């Protein structure tokens, strides 16, 4: 019996780096799970659209799809935009909507990978303060999740961890960097809690440079941890067996 198609639902961006990063991540997922069909659809700005992919799958005779939001928090896109698109899917499709990616220990592992690639080592943790810099949201649930992740990450040995936001919420990255300096952390690192490059990640980077952060990590991108997390969310959605009405 053929496994349901995994449809990765990305936000989309005018910045070409965004789509390129999403496609690189999807290629890693395919390489990690050979034989699983993985497709990509975008909510806005990029093609193919989610609706277009769903229509193509239905035309091919596909019946089962797992739609996986490429999102780190459960905010407006996961709660409203994606369910609305899935409700308009061709009626022959049975669609399960997987959970968003965060929070997860795999994301923390991916963040640490990026920090070590940027020049830190595990021996630096106790003297390094980290800014967990996310895109930001007006959704209180999403903001609370980011704050909780920062508290959890602090307990793994870092000098301190502070959340920051590129939009919608405060503090900004540069303010969090300065706060960690004032706390007495020997060095300050900024870890972008974002998947792909774009306008808001650029704002995070600009804030890090403005405040003189010692280390600026790359975005999560097509990391092995993120690819593994997508597959875990896919498997969990199959186990839950919950269908989204089309």
CSV table of C-alpha atoms in Angstrom, one decimal:
chain,number,residue,atom,x,y,z
A,1,UNK,CA,0.0,0.0,0.0
A,2,UNK,CA,1.4,3.4,-1.0
A,3,UNK,CA,2.2,5.8,1.8
A,4,UNK,CA,0.3,9.1,1.9
A,5,UNK,CA,2.0,11.9,0.1
A,6,UNK,CA,3.8,14.4,2.4
A,7,UNK,CA,3.0,18.0,1.3
A,8,UNK,CA,5.2,20.5,3.0
A,9,UNK,CA,3.3,23.8,3.3
A,10,UNK,CA,5.7,26.8,3.3
A,11,UNK,CA,4.7,30.4,3.8
A,12,UNK,CA,6.5,31.8,0.7
A,13,UNK,CA,8.5,35.0,0.3
A,14,UNK,CA,9.5,37.6,-2.3
A,15,UNK,CA,13.1,36.8,-1.3
A,16,UNK,CA,14.4,34.0,-3.6
A,17,UNK,CA,16.5,32.6,-0.8
A,18,UNK,CA,13.4,31.5,1.0
A,19,UNK,CA,12.1,29.2,-1.7
A,20,UNK,CA,15.6,27.9,-2.4
A,21,UNK,CA,16.1,27.0,1.3
A,22,UNK,CA,12.7,25.2,1.4
A,23,UNK,CA,13.5,23.2,-1.6
A,24,UNK,CA,16.9,22.2,-0.2
A,25,UNK,CA,15.2,21.1,3.0
A,26,UNK,CA,12.7,19.0,1.0
A,27,UNK,CA,15.5,17.4,-0.9
A,28,UNK,CA,17.1,16.3,2.4
A,29,UNK,CA,13.8,14.9,3.6
A,30,UNK,CA,13.5,12.9,0.4
A,31,UNK,CA,17.1,11.6,0.8
A,32,UNK,CA,16.4,10.7,4.4
A,33,UNK,CA,13.2,8.7,3.5
A,34,UNK,CA,13.6,7.2,0.0
A,35,UNK,CA,10.4,6.0,-1.4
A,36,UNK,CA,8.2,8.6,0.4
A,37,UNK,CA,6.8,11.1,-2.1
A,38,UNK,CA,7.3,14.6,-0.8
A,39,UNK,CA,5.9,17.7,-2.5
A,40,UNK,CA,6.1,21.4,-1.7
A,41,UNK,CA,3.4,24.1,-1.8
A,42,UNK,CA,3.5,27.8,-0.9
A,43,UNK,CA,0.8,29.9,0.7
A,44,UNK,CA,1.9,33.1,-1.0
A,45,UNK,CA,4.5,34.6,-3.4
A,46,UNK,CA,5.9,31.4,-4.7
A,47,UNK,CA,4.8,28.6,-7.0
A,48,UNK,CA,3.5,25.9,-6.9
A,49,UNK,CA,0.7,27.1,-4.7
A,50,UNK,CA,-0.7,24.7,-2.1
A,51,UNK,CA,-4.0,24.6,-3.9
A,52,UNK,CA,-2.3,23.9,-7.2
A,53,UNK,CA,-0.4,20.9,-5.8
A,54,UNK,CA,-3.5,19.5,-4.2
A,55,UNK,CA,-5.4,19.7,-7.5
A,56,UNK,CA,-2.5,18.0,-9.4
A,57,UNK,CA,-2.3,15.2,-6.8
A,58,UNK,CA,-6.1,14.6,-7.1
A,59,UNK,CA,-5.8,14.6,-10.9
A,60,UNK,CA,-3.1,11.9,-10.6
A,61,UNK,CA,-5.4,9.7,-8.5
A,62,UNK,CA,-3.7,10.3,-5.2
A,63,UNK,CA,-6.1,9.8,-2.3
A,64,UNK,CA,-4.1,10.4,0.9
A,65,UNK,CA,-2.1,13.5,1.9
A,66,UNK,CA,-0.4,14.7,5.0
A,67,UNK,CA,-0.1,18.5,4.9
A,68,UNK,CA,2.7,19.6,7.2
A,69,UNK,CA,3.0,23.3,8.1
A,70,UNK,CA,6.6,24.5,7.7
A,71,UNK,CA,6.1,26.6,10.8
A,72,UNK,CA,7.9,26.8,14.1
A,73,UNK,CA,4.9,28.0,16.2
A,74,UNK,CA,1.2,27.5,16.1
A,75,UNK,CA,0.1,31.0,15.1
A,76,UNK,CA,-2.3,32.5,12.6
A,77,UNK,CA,-1.1,30.6,9.5
A,78,UNK,CA,-1.4,27.2,11.2
A,79,UNK,CA,-4.7,28.0,12.9
A,80,UNK,CA,-6.5,29.8,10.0
A,81,UNK,CA,-4.7,30.1,6.6
A,82,UNK,CA,-3.7,26.5,6.2
A,83,UNK,CA,-7.0,24.9,7.3
A,84,UNK,CA,-8.8,27.3,5.0
A,85,UNK,CA,-6.7,26.2,2.0
A,86,UNK,CA,-7.1,22.5,2.9
A,87,UNK,CA,-10.9,22.9,3.1
A,88,UNK,CA,-10.9,24.0,-0.5
A,89,UNK,CA,-9.0,20.9,-1.7
A,90,UNK,CA,-10.5,18.5,-4.2
A,91,UNK,CA,-13.1,16.3,-2.3
A,92,UNK,CA,-11.4,13.0,-3.4
A,93,UNK,CA,-8.4,13.8,-1.2
A,94,UNK,CA,-8.2,12.6,2.4
A,95,UNK,CA,-6.0,15.2,4.1
A,96,UNK,CA,-4.4,15.1,7.5
A,97,UNK,CA,-2.9,18.3,8.8
A,98,UNK,CA,0.3,17.6,10.8
A,99,UNK,CA,1.3,19.6,13.8
A,100,UNK,CA,3.7,22.6,13.5
A,101,UNK,CA,7.4,21.8,14.0
A,102,UNK,CA,7.9,23.6,17.4
A,103,UNK,CA,8.7,23.1,20.1
A,104,UNK,CA,11.0,20.1,19.8
A,105,UNK,CA,14.4,19.0,21.2
A,106,UNK,CA,15.4,18.5,17.6
A,107,UNK,CA,15.0,22.2,17.0
A,108,UNK,CA,17.3,23.0,20.0
A,109,UNK,CA,19.8,20.5,18.6
A,110,UNK,CA,19.6,22.3,15.2
A,111,UNK,CA,20.1,25.7,16.8
A,112,UNK,CA,23.2,24.4,18.7
A,113,UNK,CA,24.6,22.9,15.5
A,114,UNK,CA,24.3,26.4,13.8
A,115,UNK,CA,26.0,28.1,16.8
A,116,UNK,CA,28.9,25.6,16.8
A,117,UNK,CA,29.2,26.1,13.0
A,118,UNK,CA,29.5,29.8,13.7
A,119,UNK,CA,32.5,29.3,16.0
A,120,UNK,CA,31.3,28.3,19.4
A,121,UNK,CA,32.1,25.0,21.1
A,122,UNK,CA,30.3,23.1,23.9
A,123,UNK,CA,33.0,24.4,26.3
A,124,UNK,CA,31.8,28.0,25.6
A,125,UNK,CA,28.2,27.3,26.9
A,126,UNK,CA,28.6,28.4,30.5
A,127,UNK,CA,30.1,31.8,29.5
A,128,UNK,CA,27.9,32.5,26.6
A,129,UNK,CA,24.5,34.2,26.6
A,130,UNK,CA,22.2,33.4,23.7
A,131,UNK,CA,19.5,35.4,22.1
A,132,UNK,CA,16.7,33.1,20.7
A,133,UNK,CA,15.6,35.4,17.9
A,134,UNK,CA,12.3,34.6,16.2
A,135,UNK,CA,10.3,36.3,13.5
A,136,UNK,CA,7.7,37.4,16.0
A,137,UNK,CA,3.9,37.1,16.2
A,138,UNK,CA,0.8,38.9,17.4
A,139,UNK,CA,-0.5,35.5,18.8
A,140,UNK,CA,0.0,35.3,22.6
A,141,UNK,CA,0.3,31.5,22.4
A,142,UNK,CA,3.2,31.7,20.0
A,143,UNK,CA,5.0,34.3,22.1
A,144,UNK,CA,4.6,32.2,25.2
A,145,UNK,CA,6.0,29.2,23.4
A,146,UNK,CA,9.2,31.1,22.4
A,147,UNK,CA,9.6,32.3,26.0
A,148,UNK,CA,9.2,28.7,27.3
A,149,UNK,CA,11.8,27.4,24.8
A,150,UNK,CA,14.3,30.1,26.0
A,151,UNK,CA,13.8,29.0,29.6
A,152,UNK,CA,14.2,25.3,28.7
A,153,UNK,CA,17.3,26.0,26.6
A,154,UNK,CA,18.9,27.9,29.5
A,155,UNK,CA,18.8,24.8,31.6
A,156,UNK,CA,21.1,23.0,29.1
A,157,UNK,CA,24.2,24.9,30.3
A,158,UNK,CA,24.2,28.3,28.7
A,159,UNK,CA,25.0,31.4,30.8
A,160,UNK,CA,21.6,32.8,29.9
A,161,UNK,CA,19.0,32.7,27.1
A,162,UNK,CA,16.7,35.5,26.2
A,163,UNK,CA,13.9,35.5,23.6
A,164,UNK,CA,13.8,38.3,21.0
A,165,UNK,CA,11.5,39.1,18.1
A,166,UNK,CA,12.0,40.7,14.7
A,167,UNK,CA,8.4,42.1,14.5
A,168,UNK,CA,5.1,42.4,16.3
A,169,UNK,CA,6.6,41.8,19.8
A,170,UNK,CA,9.4,43.0,22.0
A,171,UNK,CA,12.3,42.9,22.8
A,172,UNK,CA,14.2,43.3,19.6
A,173,UNK,CA,17.4,41.3,19.0
A,174,UNK,CA,19.7,44.3,19.7
A,175,UNK,CA,17.9,44.9,23.1
A,176,UNK,CA,18.3,41.3,24.1
A,177,UNK,CA,22.0,41.3,23.2
A,178,UNK,CA,22.5,44.4,25.4
A,179,UNK,CA,20.6,42.8,28.2
A,180,UNK,CA,22.9,39.7,28.1
A,181,UNK,CA,26.0,42.0,28.1
A,182,UNK,CA,24.6,43.8,31.2
A,183,UNK,CA,24.1,40.4,32.9
A,184,UNK,CA,27.8,39.8,32.6
A,185,UNK,CA,27.9,37.0,30.0
A,186,UNK,CA,31.5,36.9,28.6
A,187,UNK,CA,30.2,36.5,25.0
A,188,UNK,CA,26.8,36.9,23.3
A,189,UNK,CA,25.5,34.8,20.5
A,190,UNK,CA,22.4,35.2,18.4
A,191,UNK,CA,20.6,32.1,17.2
A,192,UNK,CA,17.9,32.8,14.6
A,193,UNK,CA,14.8,30.6,15.4
A,194,UNK,CA,13.7,30.8,11.8
A,195,UNK,CA,13.8,28.2,8.9
A,196,UNK,CA,14.8,30.3,5.9
A,197,UNK,CA,16.4,33.6,5.0
A,198,UNK,CA,14.2,36.6,4.3
A,199,UNK,CA,13.3,40.1,5.4
A,200,UNK,CA,12.8,39.3,9.1
A,201,UNK,CA,15.9,37.1,9.5
A,202,UNK,CA,17.8,40.0,7.9
A,203,UNK,CA,16.4,42.3,10.6
A,204,UNK,CA,17.6,39.8,13.2
A,205,UNK,CA,21.1,39.8,11.7
A,206,UNK,CA,21.1,43.6,11.5
A,207,UNK,CA,20.1,43.9,15.2
A,208,UNK,CA,22.9,41.4,16.2
A,209,UNK,CA,25.5,43.5,14.3
A,210,UNK,CA,24.2,46.8,15.7
A,211,UNK,CA,24.5,45.6,19.3
A,212,UNK,CA,27.9,43.9,18.7
A,213,UNK,CA,27.0,40.3,19.2
A,214,UNK,CA,30.1,38.1,19.2
A,215,UNK,CA,28.5,35.3,17.2
A,216,UNK,CA,25.6,35.2,14.7
A,217,UNK,CA,24.4,31.8,13.6
A,218,UNK,CA,22.8,30.9,10.3
A,219,UNK,CA,19.1,30.1,10.0
A,220,UNK,CA,18.1,26.5,10.6
A,221,UNK,CA,17.8,25.8,6.9
A,222,UNK,CA,18.1,22.3,5.5
A,223,UNK,CA,19.7,20.9,8.7
A,224,UNK,CA,19.5,17.1,9.3
A,225,UNK,CA,17.6,17.8,12.6
A,226,UNK,CA,14.9,19.8,10.8
A,227,UNK,CA,14.5,17.1,8.1
A,228,UNK,CA,14.2,14.4,10.8
A,229,UNK,CA,11.6,16.5,12.6
A,230,UNK,CA,9.5,16.8,9.4
A,231,UNK,CA,9.4,13.1,9.1
A,232,UNK,CA,8.5,12.6,12.8
A,233,UNK,CA,5.6,15.1,12.4
A,234,UNK,CA,4.5,13.1,9.3
A,235,UNK,CA,4.6,9.8,11.2
A,236,UNK,CA,2.7,11.3,14.1
A,237,UNK,CA,0.0,12.6,11.8
A,238,UNK,CA,-0.5,9.2,10.4
A,239,UNK,CA,-0.8,7.7,13.8
A,240,UNK,CA,-3.3,10.3,14.9
A,241,UNK,CA,-5.5,9.5,12.0
A,242,UNK,CA,-7.2,12.8,12.1
A,243,UNK,CA,-8.6,14.0,8.7
A,244,UNK,CA,-9.1,17.6,7.6
A,245,UNK,CA,-12.5,18.0,6.0
A,246,UNK,CA,-12.1,19.0,2.3
